[in-house]
Amino acid sequence: MAFIANKNWPQAKFPFWALVSFLALVFLTGGSARADVQSLALLRPSAILMCGVALVTLRKHHLTQYRFLAIWTAGIVAVVSLHLLAIPLSVSEYLPGRELPRLVMETTNPQYNWATVTVVPYATRNAFFSLFIPLAILVLGCQLDPEEKYLLLPVILALGLLSGVWAIIQIMGSPDGPLYLYHISNKGSAVGLFANRNHQAVLLSILLPALATYTAISGRRSLNPKLLNSLSFGVASVLVLLIIITGSRAGVIFCMVGLLLAIFLFKKLNTSTANPRKQTPFNYNYVLGAFVMLAIAAAAVIMSRAKALERLTAPDQADELRWKIWWPIIELGKGYFPVGAGAGSIATVYQVGEHERLLRPNYVNQAHNDWIDVFLTTGVAGTLLLIALIIAVIRQSFIALPNRHGTGQKLSSLARLGVAIIVMFALASLADYPIRTPIGSCLFAIGLLWLWSVDAQKTERTGGS
């Protein structure tokens, strides 16, 4: 297997191993989006330290190669930082939506004449410090050479499969057992290293195109490509089963998207092979074998753990509430436009403007749609940054999609996988908040790095400095 015997592992430099070590820490401690998770006390200082370490080895040409990502990331940090800016209380009168916070401030502390741009300072501070985790990935990742970028792929697969194996062990034990890493979690579900079943389903779905890309690239080096294909189809069938038993209805959709992207990426890379005689044909017997394995495994799980699948057909009030709160959140966003309520402020802001007909015993912690969350919390600045990213990703996709031969083929394949990861996160963010988990934000950052790797390689060859 190329994953074990790749001769380039010992040649990897310090930024690569620092990135791998940090990714392992993120997967073990960053499976929840809540601000009160105790593991953040370890993860966030480590992220800040890793950013400092990365800056020591960072050079100007690294930023030149990823110019757009550097500017876009700086824009995000600037927007969140400006929300924490202290302004005179009299100035806040001109910012929309600040009437209630200003009234509270004047009533409780009439002699204090300062306020922040955000209406929920502690939430925006939490959002600010959360940025250091994907920032560490970007600063370290932009320093990797092409082979090191490829070596990240088996690392992601290994960490993702660890979450899958963890989920299998979870559902074999007690719902209140120690294998559930977070106090507030979907207990009894196969959440793996996450706290939320939907986030686990997104990760496992992303592994499908990642596995297809790795199999197609490694198949050209493998002594037995047919065996490698068979093993990969077996792993893919288990991933599909694990997505089903998470109990995530959205996960079924993510799974289908992941499978379609996996087939596209696998065939795309095979048809771009320089020597057609060395191509590994797409054998549909593998698909049949995978479905047989899936059927046997599913039958075993259904007989022993049928309750894990009940959510797929049972009505869920929490899911129904998600669709109902979207329009009220958009209306709230209009009241804070163009500045926004402040990064990370959704939970508190929604409580203030919550409709009586939508009142529930549990509070709404997220918008469950990050697209409208950006509109509410960051206003015109965040919306423009989001639009800029969409346009840039579309442009880069046209660069990544054409087939390449020789040394650029591997980078092009990783770039196409980056597109797949970004698309899946974009779709998942329509009904959830997967990028807000540290694991999700890091995977998204790696997807961006892979997508821009084709341009980066071009800049490197032309002598960018």
mmCIF file of C-alpha atoms in Angstrom, residues 83-348:
data_model
loop_
_atom_site.group_PDB
_atom_site.id
_atom_site.type_symbol
_atom_site.label_atom_id
_atom_site.label_comp_id
_atom_site.label_asym_id
_atom_site.label_seq_id
_atom_site.Cartn_x
_atom_site.Cartn_y
_atom_site.Cartn_z
ATOM 1 C CA HIS A 83 -16.551 44.058 15.842
ATOM 2 C CA LEU A 84 -14.543 44.019 19.089
ATOM 3 C CA LEU A 85 -13.545 47.663 18.655
ATOM 4 C CA ALA A 86 -14.550 49.950 21.524
ATOM 5 C CA ILE A 87 -16.527 53.004 20.439
ATOM 6 C CA PRO A 88 -18.134 55.886 22.396
ATOM 7 C CA LEU A 89 -21.654 55.134 23.524
ATOM 8 C CA SER A 90 -22.872 58.196 21.667
ATOM 9 C CA VAL A 91 -21.459 56.814 18.405
ATOM 10 C CA SER A 92 -23.322 53.527 18.875
ATOM 11 C CA GLU A 93 -26.565 55.475 18.380
ATOM 12 C CA TYR A 94 -25.775 55.555 14.679
ATOM 13 C CA LEU A 95 -25.347 51.781 14.443
ATOM 14 C CA PRO A 96 -28.627 49.954 13.691
ATOM 15 C CA GLY A 97 -29.965 47.468 16.213
ATOM 16 C CA ARG A 98 -28.052 48.876 19.193
ATOM 17 C CA GLU A 99 -30.976 50.497 21.000
ATOM 18 C CA LEU A 100 -31.497 47.726 23.581
ATOM 19 C CA PRO A 101 -27.775 47.154 24.394
ATOM 20 C CA ARG A 102 -27.284 50.909 24.735
ATOM 21 C CA LEU A 103 -30.331 51.199 27.031
ATOM 22 C CA VAL A 104 -29.054 48.360 29.206
ATOM 23 C CA MET A 105 -25.618 49.964 29.416
ATOM 24 C CA GLU A 106 -27.035 53.368 30.339
ATOM 25 C CA THR A 107 -29.291 51.826 32.993
ATOM 26 C CA THR A 108 -26.795 49.482 34.656
ATOM 27 C CA ASN A 109 -23.681 51.652 34.379
ATOM 28 C CA PRO A 110 -24.616 55.257 33.544
ATOM 29 C CA GLN A 111 -21.056 56.539 33.980
ATOM 30 C CA TYR A 112 -19.541 54.140 31.461
ATOM 31 C CA ASN A 113 -19.429 55.805 28.048
ATOM 32 C CA TRP A 114 -17.996 53.050 25.876
ATOM 33 C CA ALA A 115 -19.474 50.123 23.970
ATOM 34 C CA THR A 116 -18.290 47.564 21.441
ATOM 35 C CA VAL A 117 -19.468 47.333 17.837
ATOM 36 C CA THR A 118 -20.765 43.822 18.511
ATOM 37 C CA VAL A 119 -23.840 43.531 20.696
ATOM 38 C CA VAL A 120 -22.476 40.364 22.363
ATOM 39 C CA PRO A 121 -18.780 40.953 23.131
ATOM 40 C CA TYR A 122 -18.051 37.593 24.785
ATOM 41 C CA ALA A 123 -19.482 35.700 21.811
ATOM 42 C CA THR A 124 -17.419 37.709 19.338
ATOM 43 C CA ARG A 125 -14.279 37.141 21.421
ATOM 44 C CA ASN A 126 -14.997 33.427 21.195
ATOM 45 C CA ALA A 127 -15.378 33.731 17.400
ATOM 46 C CA PHE A 128 -12.095 35.647 17.194
ATOM 47 C CA PHE A 129 -10.076 33.005 19.045
ATOM 48 C CA SER A 130 -11.720 30.232 17.031
ATOM 49 C CA LEU A 131 -10.108 31.701 13.897
ATOM 50 C CA PHE A 132 -6.622 30.707 15.046
ATOM 51 C CA ILE A 133 -7.361 26.999 14.459
ATOM 52 C CA PRO A 134 -7.944 27.127 10.664
ATOM 53 C CA LEU A 135 -5.404 29.976 10.461
ATOM 54 C CA ALA A 136 -2.704 27.624 11.755
ATOM 55 C CA ILE A 137 -3.655 25.112 9.057
ATOM 56 C CA LEU A 138 -3.450 27.752 6.315
ATOM 57 C CA VAL A 139 -0.131 29.249 7.442
ATOM 58 C CA LEU A 140 1.500 25.833 7.777
ATOM 59 C CA GLY A 141 -0.186 24.376 4.703
ATOM 60 C CA CYS A 142 0.928 27.129 2.335
ATOM 61 C CA GLN A 143 4.537 26.128 3.085
ATOM 62 C CA LEU A 144 4.150 22.529 1.870
ATOM 63 C CA ASP A 145 5.639 21.292 -1.390
ATOM 64 C CA PRO A 146 3.466 19.331 -3.885
ATOM 65 C CA GLU A 147 4.369 15.907 -2.496
ATOM 66 C CA GLU A 148 3.631 17.021 1.062
ATOM 67 C CA LYS A 149 0.239 18.306 -0.064
ATOM 68 C CA TYR A 150 -0.489 14.822 -1.400
ATOM 69 C CA LEU A 151 0.721 13.169 1.821
ATOM 70 C CA LEU A 152 -1.951 15.156 3.655
ATOM 71 C CA LEU A 153 -4.565 13.039 1.880
ATOM 72 C CA PRO A 154 -3.793 9.709 3.614
ATOM 73 C CA VAL A 155 -3.482 11.606 6.909
ATOM 74 C CA ILE A 156 -7.020 12.991 6.483
ATOM 75 C CA LEU A 157 -8.284 9.525 5.542
ATOM 76 C CA ALA A 158 -6.651 7.949 8.597
ATOM 77 C CA LEU A 159 -8.063 10.547 11.011
ATOM 78 C CA GLY A 160 -11.505 10.357 9.398
ATOM 79 C CA LEU A 161 -11.556 6.566 9.577
ATOM 80 C CA LEU A 162 -10.543 6.842 13.238
ATOM 81 C CA SER A 163 -13.765 8.782 13.827
ATOM 82 C CA GLY A 164 -15.655 6.033 11.976
ATOM 83 C CA VAL A 165 -14.107 3.248 14.051
ATOM 84 C CA TRP A 166 -14.788 5.266 17.203
ATOM 85 C CA ALA A 167 -18.452 5.484 16.155
ATOM 86 C CA ILE A 168 -18.672 1.703 15.726
ATOM 87 C CA ILE A 169 -17.361 1.158 19.243
ATOM 88 C CA GLN A 170 -19.723 3.841 20.577
ATOM 89 C CA ILE A 171 -22.912 2.152 19.385
ATOM 90 C CA MET A 172 -21.731 -1.167 20.803
ATOM 91 C CA GLY A 173 -21.633 0.351 24.283
ATOM 92 C CA SER A 174 -23.766 2.458 26.582
ATOM 93 C CA PRO A 175 -25.279 5.762 25.354
ATOM 94 C CA ASP A 176 -23.907 7.329 28.529
ATOM 95 C CA GLY A 177 -20.501 5.694 28.187
ATOM 96 C CA PRO A 178 -17.103 7.435 28.259
ATOM 97 C CA LEU A 179 -16.624 7.132 24.483
ATOM 98 C CA TYR A 180 -18.913 10.123 23.954
ATOM 99 C CA LEU A 181 -16.309 12.878 24.230
ATOM 100 C CA TYR A 182 -18.673 15.779 24.928
ATOM 101 C CA HIS A 183 -21.216 16.302 27.685
ATOM 102 C CA ILE A 184 -23.748 17.878 25.319
ATOM 103 C CA SER A 185 -23.898 15.398 22.467
ATOM 104 C CA ASN A 186 -26.239 13.147 20.469
ATOM 105 C CA LYS A 187 -25.875 10.326 22.995
ATOM 106 C CA GLY A 188 -26.755 6.920 21.603
ATOM 107 C CA SER A 189 -25.872 7.938 18.029
ATOM 108 C CA ALA A 190 -22.721 7.041 16.110
ATOM 109 C CA VAL A 191 -21.174 10.520 16.390
ATOM 110 C CA GLY A 192 -17.536 9.377 16.455
ATOM 111 C CA LEU A 193 -15.143 12.163 17.466
ATOM 112 C CA PHE A 194 -17.918 14.758 17.145
ATOM 113 C CA ALA A 195 -20.716 15.913 19.403
ATOM 114 C CA ASN A 196 -23.243 16.160 16.562
ATOM 115 C CA ARG A 197 -24.442 13.317 14.305
ATOM 116 C CA ASN A 198 -24.792 15.630 11.299
ATOM 117 C CA HIS A 199 -21.168 16.735 11.529
ATOM 118 C CA GLN A 200 -20.019 13.120 11.673
ATOM 119 C CA ALA A 201 -22.108 12.359 8.582
ATOM 120 C CA VAL A 202 -20.502 15.271 6.701
ATOM 121 C CA LEU A 203 -17.007 14.039 7.570
ATOM 122 C CA LEU A 204 -17.723 10.457 6.503
ATOM 123 C CA SER A 205 -19.320 11.690 3.269
ATOM 124 C CA ILE A 206 -16.230 13.767 2.482
ATOM 125 C CA LEU A 207 -14.100 10.659 2.969
ATOM 126 C CA LEU A 208 -15.829 9.050 -0.040
ATOM 127 C CA PRO A 209 -14.372 11.410 -2.711
ATOM 128 C CA ALA A 210 -11.131 11.566 -0.724
ATOM 129 C CA LEU A 211 -10.860 7.779 -0.794
ATOM 130 C CA ALA A 212 -11.623 7.715 -4.522
ATOM 131 C CA THR A 213 -8.906 10.273 -5.229
ATOM 132 C CA TYR A 214 -6.364 8.437 -3.108
ATOM 133 C CA THR A 215 -7.222 5.096 -4.733
ATOM 134 C CA ALA A 216 -6.936 6.489 -8.252
ATOM 135 C CA ILE A 217 -3.574 8.165 -7.560
ATOM 136 C CA SER A 218 -2.101 5.251 -5.623
ATOM 137 C CA GLY A 219 -3.388 2.675 -8.117
ATOM 138 C CA ARG A 220 -0.786 3.777 -10.640
ATOM 139 C CA ARG A 221 1.995 2.983 -8.135
ATOM 140 C CA SER A 222 0.518 -0.119 -6.562
ATOM 141 C CA LEU A 223 1.808 -3.565 -7.486
ATOM 142 C CA ASN A 224 -1.749 -4.871 -7.268
ATOM 143 C CA PRO A 225 -4.211 -2.113 -8.273
ATOM 144 C CA LYS A 226 -7.142 -4.550 -8.373
ATOM 145 C CA LEU A 227 -6.587 -5.447 -4.710
ATOM 146 C CA LEU A 228 -6.334 -1.761 -3.832
ATOM 147 C CA ASN A 229 -9.615 -1.052 -5.643
ATOM 148 C CA SER A 230 -11.327 -3.927 -3.861
ATOM 149 C CA LEU A 231 -10.145 -2.741 -0.442
ATOM 150 C CA SER A 232 -11.229 0.808 -1.226
ATOM 151 C CA PHE A 233 -14.714 -0.298 -2.291
ATOM 152 C CA GLY A 234 -14.968 -2.309 0.912
ATOM 153 C CA VAL A 235 -14.002 0.721 3.013
ATOM 154 C CA ALA A 236 -16.453 2.885 1.041
ATOM 155 C CA SER A 237 -19.286 0.442 1.729
ATOM 156 C CA VAL A 238 -18.532 0.578 5.455
ATOM 157 C CA LEU A 239 -18.503 4.388 5.292
ATOM 158 C CA VAL A 240 -21.946 4.358 3.665
ATOM 159 C CA LEU A 241 -23.221 2.079 6.430
ATOM 160 C CA LEU A 242 -21.754 4.333 9.128
ATOM 161 C CA ILE A 243 -23.424 7.374 7.566
ATOM 162 C CA ILE A 244 -26.777 5.583 7.659
ATOM 163 C CA ILE A 245 -26.467 4.515 11.289
ATOM 164 C CA THR A 246 -25.602 8.035 12.443
ATOM 165 C CA GLY A 247 -29.355 8.625 12.167
ATOM 166 C CA SER A 248 -28.762 11.870 10.267
ATOM 167 C CA ARG A 249 -31.377 12.460 7.576
ATOM 168 C CA ALA A 250 -29.209 15.138 6.008
ATOM 169 C CA GLY A 251 -26.358 12.634 6.139
ATOM 170 C CA VAL A 252 -28.159 10.439 3.595
ATOM 171 C CA ILE A 253 -28.150 13.370 1.154
ATOM 172 C CA PHE A 254 -24.480 14.103 1.895
ATOM 173 C CA CYS A 255 -23.730 10.428 1.285
ATOM 174 C CA MET A 256 -25.341 10.455 -2.154
ATOM 175 C CA VAL A 257 -23.473 13.639 -3.092
ATOM 176 C CA GLY A 258 -20.232 12.118 -1.816
ATOM 177 C CA LEU A 259 -20.738 8.954 -3.848
ATOM 178 C CA LEU A 260 -21.436 10.925 -7.039
ATOM 179 C CA LEU A 261 -18.348 13.062 -6.494
ATOM 180 C CA ALA A 262 -16.269 9.957 -5.739
ATOM 181 C CA ILE A 263 -17.277 8.301 -9.026
ATOM 182 C CA PHE A 264 -16.575 11.517 -10.945
ATOM 183 C CA LEU A 265 -13.121 12.024 -9.388
ATOM 184 C CA PHE A 266 -12.139 8.371 -9.829
ATOM 185 C CA LYS A 267 -13.065 8.289 -13.502
ATOM 186 C CA LYS A 268 -11.637 11.776 -14.113
ATOM 187 C CA LEU A 269 -8.206 10.755 -12.844
ATOM 188 C CA ASN A 270 -8.214 7.405 -14.635
ATOM 189 C CA THR A 271 -9.034 9.023 -17.989
ATOM 190 C CA SER A 272 -6.172 11.516 -17.514
ATOM 191 C CA THR A 273 -3.495 8.813 -17.175
ATOM 192 C CA ALA A 274 -0.690 9.467 -19.617
ATOM 193 C CA ASN A 275 -0.352 5.806 -20.686
ATOM 194 C CA PRO A 276 -3.800 4.301 -21.454
ATOM 195 C CA ARG A 277 -2.407 0.775 -21.191
ATOM 196 C CA LYS A 278 -1.672 1.316 -17.521
ATOM 197 C CA GLN A 279 -5.189 2.507 -16.733
ATOM 198 C CA THR A 280 -7.109 0.523 -14.162
ATOM 199 C CA PRO A 281 -10.557 -0.111 -15.679
ATOM 200 C CA PHE A 282 -13.606 0.744 -13.634
ATOM 201 C CA ASN A 283 -14.883 -2.737 -12.814
ATOM 202 C CA TYR A 284 -18.540 -2.711 -11.804
ATOM 203 C CA ASN A 285 -18.035 -6.082 -10.082
ATOM 204 C CA TYR A 286 -16.419 -4.025 -7.333
ATOM 205 C CA VAL A 287 -19.629 -2.048 -6.957
ATOM 206 C CA LEU A 288 -21.655 -5.249 -6.735
ATOM 207 C CA GLY A 289 -19.277 -6.668 -4.149
ATOM 208 C CA ALA A 290 -19.430 -3.455 -2.146
ATOM 209 C CA PHE A 291 -23.230 -3.531 -2.075
ATOM 210 C CA VAL A 292 -23.175 -7.177 -0.952
ATOM 211 C CA MET A 293 -20.831 -6.263 1.898
ATOM 212 C CA LEU A 294 -23.033 -3.304 2.730
ATOM 213 C CA ALA A 295 -26.175 -5.453 2.785
ATOM 214 C CA ILE A 296 -24.602 -8.026 5.098
ATOM 215 C CA ALA A 297 -23.269 -5.366 7.461
ATOM 216 C CA ALA A 298 -26.550 -3.440 7.416
ATOM 217 C CA ALA A 299 -28.538 -6.580 8.237
ATOM 218 C CA ALA A 300 -26.291 -7.235 11.205
ATOM 219 C CA VAL A 301 -26.628 -3.670 12.479
ATOM 220 C CA ILE A 302 -30.406 -3.555 11.985
ATOM 221 C CA MET A 303 -30.891 -6.769 13.937
ATOM 222 C CA SER A 304 -28.697 -5.621 16.801
ATOM 223 C CA ARG A 305 -29.203 -1.873 16.800
ATOM 224 C CA ALA A 306 -32.443 -1.026 14.998
ATOM 225 C CA LYS A 307 -33.123 2.041 17.156
ATOM 226 C CA ALA A 308 -30.121 3.763 15.628
ATOM 227 C CA LEU A 309 -32.018 3.933 12.314
ATOM 228 C CA GLU A 310 -35.393 5.137 13.595
ATOM 229 C CA ARG A 311 -34.528 8.824 13.139
ATOM 230 C CA LEU A 312 -34.345 8.381 9.380
ATOM 231 C CA THR A 313 -38.128 7.980 9.181
ATOM 232 C CA ALA A 314 -39.380 9.391 12.495
ATOM 233 C CA PRO A 315 -40.573 13.030 12.623
ATOM 234 C CA ASP A 316 -38.258 15.417 14.418
ATOM 235 C CA GLN A 317 -39.452 18.727 15.860
ATOM 236 C CA ALA A 318 -35.916 20.064 16.063
ATOM 237 C CA ASP A 319 -35.389 19.586 12.328
ATOM 238 C CA GLU A 320 -38.749 21.181 11.542
ATOM 239 C CA LEU A 321 -37.841 24.194 13.681
ATOM 240 C CA ARG A 322 -34.735 24.806 11.582
ATOM 241 C CA TRP A 323 -36.727 25.739 8.505
ATOM 242 C CA LYS A 324 -39.116 27.922 10.492
ATOM 243 C CA ILE A 325 -36.456 30.153 12.057
ATOM 244 C CA TRP A 326 -34.699 31.074 8.828
ATOM 245 C CA TRP A 327 -37.027 33.878 7.792
ATOM 246 C CA PRO A 328 -37.144 35.456 11.296
ATOM 247 C CA ILE A 329 -33.325 35.425 11.294
ATOM 248 C CA ILE A 330 -33.251 37.163 7.919
ATOM 249 C CA GLU A 331 -35.671 39.773 9.300
ATOM 250 C CA LEU A 332 -33.382 40.236 12.313
ATOM 251 C CA GLY A 333 -30.437 40.641 9.961
ATOM 252 C CA LYS A 334 -32.186 43.503 8.188
ATOM 253 C CA GLY A 335 -32.443 45.284 11.532
ATOM 254 C CA TYR A 336 -28.655 45.090 12.069
ATOM 255 C CA PHE A 337 -27.635 45.750 8.477
ATOM 256 C CA PRO A 338 -25.134 46.919 7.228
ATOM 257 C CA VAL A 339 -22.814 46.433 10.230
ATOM 258 C CA GLY A 340 -24.208 43.144 11.520
ATOM 259 C CA ALA A 341 -24.901 42.103 15.084
ATOM 260 C CA GLY A 342 -21.379 40.821 15.646
ATOM 261 C CA ALA A 343 -19.593 37.566 14.822
ATOM 262 C CA GLY A 344 -20.854 34.643 16.899
ATOM 263 C CA SER A 345 -23.792 36.571 18.374
ATOM 264 C CA ILE A 346 -26.615 34.530 16.820
ATOM 265 C CA ALA A 347 -27.776 32.731 20.003
ATOM 266 C CA THR A 348 -28.244 35.896 22.084
#
